[in-house]
Backbone as JSON, one array per atom type, in Angstrom:
{
  "sequence": "MYDVKRIYEAYTIDEAIKLKKEHPEARYIAGGSDVLVKIREGKMAGLELISLYLIDELRGVKMEEDGTIRVGSLTSFTHITNDPIIQNTLKNFGRSS",
  "N": [[-199.76, -75.2, -61.49], [-198.08, -73.91, -59.67], [-198.22, -70.73, -59.2], [-196.18, -68.93, -59.92], [-194.93, -65.96, -61.52], [-192.5, -65.74, -62.83], [-189.17, -66.98, -63.02], [-185.75, -66.09, -62.48], [-182.39, -66.78, -63.19], [-179.61, -66.24, -61.59], [-176.12, -66.19, -62.49], [-173.94, -64.84, -61.45], [-172.81, -62.31, -58.91], [-173.04, -59.78, -60.24], [-174.79, -60.14, -62.14], [-177.08, -60.84, -60.87], [-177.82, -58.3, -59.59], [-177.93, -56.85, -61.77], [-180.52, -58.03, -62.83], [-182.27, -57.64, -60.88], [-182.4, -54.71, -61.14], [-183.48, -54.59, -63.57], [-185.66, -56.01, -63.18], [-187.37, -54.74, -60.68], [-189.49, -55.59, -59.14], [-189.1, -58.24, -58.53], [-188.36, -60.77, -56.13], [-185.25, -61.79, -54.4], [-184.17, -65.42, -54.16], [-182.56, -68.02, -52.47], [-182.05, -70.89, -51.85], [-184.63, -71.93, -51.81], [-186.57, -73.81, -50.27], [-188.32, -72.79, -48.38], [-189.73, -70.89, -49.73], [-190.84, -72.38, -51.62], [-192.91, -73.55, -50.11], [-194.34, -71.4, -49.25], [-195.26, -70.83, -51.92], [-196.91, -73.09, -52.72], [-198.98, -72.6, -50.8], [-200.16, -70.49, -51.93], [-199.09, -67.88, -51.46], [-197.39, -66.31, -52.84], [-198.15, -65.93, -55.28], [-198.19, -64.83, -58.59], [-195.62, -63.48, -58.28], [-192.24, -62.38, -59.5], [-189.24, -64.09, -59.51], [-185.74, -64.03, -58.53], [-183.19, -66.35, -58.52], [-180.51, -67.0, -56.62], [-178.86, -69.38, -56.48], [-176.97, -70.43, -57.92], [-174.82, -69.13, -57.97], [-171.61, -69.2, -57.45], [-169.67, -67.56, -56.04], [-170.89, -67.13, -53.69], [-170.61, -69.19, -51.99], [-168.74, -71.32, -49.87], [-165.87, -71.57, -47.52], [-163.78, -69.07, -46.29], [-160.34, -68.0, -45.09], [-159.64, -64.86, -43.97], [-156.72, -62.6, -44.34], [-156.2, -61.32, -42.0], [-157.14, -63.2, -40.03], [-160.0, -63.55, -39.81], [-162.82, -65.39, -40.4], [-164.6, -66.02, -43.28], [-167.79, -67.12, -44.25], [-169.57, -68.07, -46.81], [-172.88, -67.07, -47.98], [-174.47, -68.88, -49.16], [-173.41, -71.33, -48.6], [-173.59, -74.72, -47.19], [-174.65, -76.08, -44.34], [-173.61, -78.76, -43.83], [-171.21, -78.36, -45.42], [-170.07, -76.25, -44.14], [-169.55, -77.6, -41.43], [-167.66, -79.56, -42.11], [-165.59, -78.38, -43.18], [-161.92, -77.75, -43.81], [-160.78, -75.34, -42.51], [-162.64, -74.63, -40.64], [-162.61, -76.91, -38.97], [-159.92, -77.02, -38.23], [-159.76, -74.4, -36.81], [-161.62, -74.72, -34.94], [-160.47, -76.98, -33.41], [-158.13, -75.83, -32.59], [-158.86, -73.6, -30.91], [-158.98, -71.75, -28.11], [-156.39, -72.8, -27.41], [-154.35, -70.81, -27.59], [-154.3, -69.04, -25.35]],
  "CA": [[-199.81, -75.65, -60.17], [-197.52, -73.0, -58.94], [-198.47, -69.36, -59.81], [-195.08, -67.69, -60.02], [-195.04, -65.19, -62.77], [-191.36, -66.0, -63.64], [-187.97, -67.14, -62.38], [-184.61, -65.76, -63.22], [-181.4, -67.51, -62.83], [-178.1, -65.4, -61.76], [-174.82, -66.95, -62.14], [-172.78, -64.07, -60.76], [-173.52, -61.32, -58.43], [-173.35, -58.55, -61.18], [-175.9, -60.58, -63.1], [-178.31, -60.65, -59.77], [-177.99, -56.91, -59.59], [-178.76, -56.3, -63.05], [-181.51, -58.45, -62.92], [-183.14, -56.82, -59.96], [-182.64, -53.45, -61.58], [-184.55, -54.74, -64.6], [-187.21, -56.68, -62.42], [-187.54, -54.22, -59.23], [-190.39, -56.22, -57.87], [-188.81, -59.48, -58.05], [-187.8, -61.13, -55.11], [-184.2, -62.76, -54.37], [-184.38, -66.42, -53.3], [-181.41, -68.68, -52.32], [-182.42, -72.36, -51.81], [-186.06, -72.04, -52.14], [-187.44, -74.2, -49.68], [-189.34, -71.88, -47.68], [-190.5, -70.18, -50.8], [-191.81, -73.41, -52.25], [-193.95, -73.61, -48.96], [-195.31, -70.41, -49.57], [-195.85, -70.93, -53.37], [-197.94, -74.0, -52.42], [-199.97, -71.85, -49.91], [-200.64, -69.45, -52.67], [-198.71, -66.51, -50.86], [-196.47, -65.8, -53.77], [-198.93, -65.87, -56.59], [-197.57, -63.7, -59.42], [-194.3, -63.15, -58.16], [-191.19, -62.86, -60.13], [-188.07, -64.56, -58.34], [-184.46, -64.16, -58.89], [-182.53, -67.27, -57.8], [-179.07, -66.73, -56.5], [-178.57, -70.42, -56.14], [-176.0, -70.85, -59.08], [-173.74, -68.08, -57.93], [-170.36, -70.01, -56.71], [-169.23, -66.69, -55.32], [-171.68, -67.0, -52.6], [-170.41, -70.5, -51.43], [-167.48, -71.68, -49.31], [-165.24, -70.91, -46.36], [-162.4, -68.4, -46.55], [-159.78, -67.07, -44.06], [-158.82, -63.63, -44.36], [-155.19, -62.46, -43.95], [-156.36, -61.01, -40.59], [-157.7, -64.5, -39.33], [-161.4, -63.65, -40.19], [-163.29, -66.51, -41.31], [-165.84, -65.56, -43.94], [-168.76, -68.04, -44.73], [-170.57, -67.57, -47.96], [-174.3, -67.11, -47.51], [-174.99, -70.32, -50.17], [-172.57, -72.42, -47.79], [-174.55, -75.52, -46.65], [-174.22, -76.46, -43.05], [-172.6, -79.76, -43.96], [-169.87, -78.06, -45.65], [-169.3, -75.64, -43.02], [-168.89, -78.26, -40.4], [-166.6, -80.53, -42.72], [-164.54, -77.39, -43.98], [-160.7, -77.84, -42.81], [-160.71, -74.09, -41.83], [-163.49, -74.64, -39.53], [-162.03, -78.01, -38.14], [-158.71, -76.5, -37.48], [-159.99, -73.44, -35.88], [-162.12, -75.35, -33.51], [-159.58, -77.74, -32.84], [-157.13, -74.97, -32.03], [-159.7, -72.76, -30.13], [-158.55, -71.72, -26.68], [-154.95, -73.05, -27.15], [-153.4, -69.48, -27.76], [-154.3, -68.37, -24.15]],
  "C": [[-199.07, -74.7, -59.47], [-197.43, -71.65, -59.78], [-197.4, -68.37, -59.71], [-194.99, -67.24, -61.29], [-193.58, -65.62, -63.84], [-189.99, -66.01, -62.6], [-186.82, -66.88, -63.06], [-183.58, -66.44, -62.62], [-180.26, -66.46, -63.0], [-176.97, -66.45, -61.61], [-173.59, -66.41, -61.54], [-173.69, -62.91, -59.81], [-174.16, -59.96, -59.18], [-174.67, -58.91, -61.57], [-177.21, -60.36, -62.04], [-178.71, -59.31, -59.86], [-178.63, -56.36, -60.66], [-180.21, -56.99, -63.08], [-182.76, -57.82, -61.98], [-183.36, -55.39, -60.32], [-183.78, -53.38, -62.62], [-185.92, -55.27, -64.28], [-187.3, -56.19, -60.77], [-188.35, -54.96, -58.4], [-190.19, -57.62, -57.65], [-188.03, -59.56, -56.57], [-186.45, -62.1, -54.97], [-184.56, -64.21, -53.47], [-183.01, -67.11, -53.24], [-181.56, -70.33, -53.02], [-183.96, -72.6, -52.43], [-186.81, -72.89, -51.2], [-188.63, -73.78, -48.88], [-190.18, -71.25, -48.68], [-191.38, -71.22, -51.42], [-193.17, -73.68, -51.31], [-194.83, -72.54, -49.1], [-196.01, -70.12, -50.91], [-197.07, -71.91, -53.1], [-199.14, -73.48, -51.56], [-200.47, -70.73, -50.75], [-200.07, -68.02, -52.24], [-197.83, -65.83, -51.86], [-196.87, -65.7, -55.1], [-198.41, -64.64, -57.38], [-196.5, -63.02, -59.13], [-193.17, -63.53, -59.25], [-190.18, -63.12, -59.28], [-186.76, -64.39, -59.24], [-183.58, -65.21, -58.09], [-180.99, -67.02, -57.93], [-178.28, -68.1, -56.24], [-177.03, -70.89, -56.84], [-174.82, -69.85, -58.88], [-172.62, -68.6, -56.73], [-169.66, -68.97, -55.73], [-169.7, -66.65, -53.89], [-171.42, -68.23, -51.5], [-168.86, -70.69, -50.99], [-167.06, -71.03, -48.18], [-164.05, -70.33, -46.72], [-161.78, -67.92, -45.16], [-159.29, -66.08, -44.57], [-157.53, -63.53, -43.84], [-155.3, -62.05, -42.4], [-156.93, -62.0, -39.54], [-159.21, -64.47, -39.41], [-161.89, -64.68, -40.88], [-164.56, -65.96, -42.0], [-166.51, -67.11, -44.52], [-169.66, -67.43, -45.68], [-172.1, -67.98, -47.61], [-174.99, -68.25, -48.35], [-174.19, -71.55, -49.58], [-173.59, -73.37, -47.26], [-173.79, -75.74, -45.14], [-173.32, -77.64, -43.05], [-171.12, -79.19, -44.39], [-169.16, -77.17, -44.92], [-168.97, -76.6, -42.01], [-167.65, -79.34, -40.88], [-165.55, -79.47, -43.24], [-163.03, -77.4, -43.17], [-160.54, -76.61, -42.11], [-161.47, -74.19, -40.46], [-163.01, -75.61, -38.74], [-160.93, -77.39, -37.44], [-158.94, -75.36, -36.55], [-160.64, -73.98, -34.68], [-161.34, -76.23, -32.7], [-158.39, -76.87, -32.03], [-157.77, -73.79, -30.99], [-159.22, -72.75, -28.71], [-157.15, -72.12, -26.35], [-154.0, -71.87, -26.96], [-153.35, -68.76, -26.39], [-153.34, -68.95, -23.05]]
}
């Protein structure tokens, strides 16, 4: 049905890099909804994919010591909008002036 050659699952960033070195033609995917559409259209036939979805290091919201907010690339929009760091920052936005 879906003509993807192979899908590799990475559990860490280092593992994702290692898989890419071992399979240089493979493409990284995160969630995959847009990829699924392309697969159904036959646009990704024969490709190898490396899924980043299980890498927890790429999720979450953190505040750095300098006040910079870091949002992981796999963090869902729902998680971002409900995160206490984001909520507190938005609540206090503009109060320091």
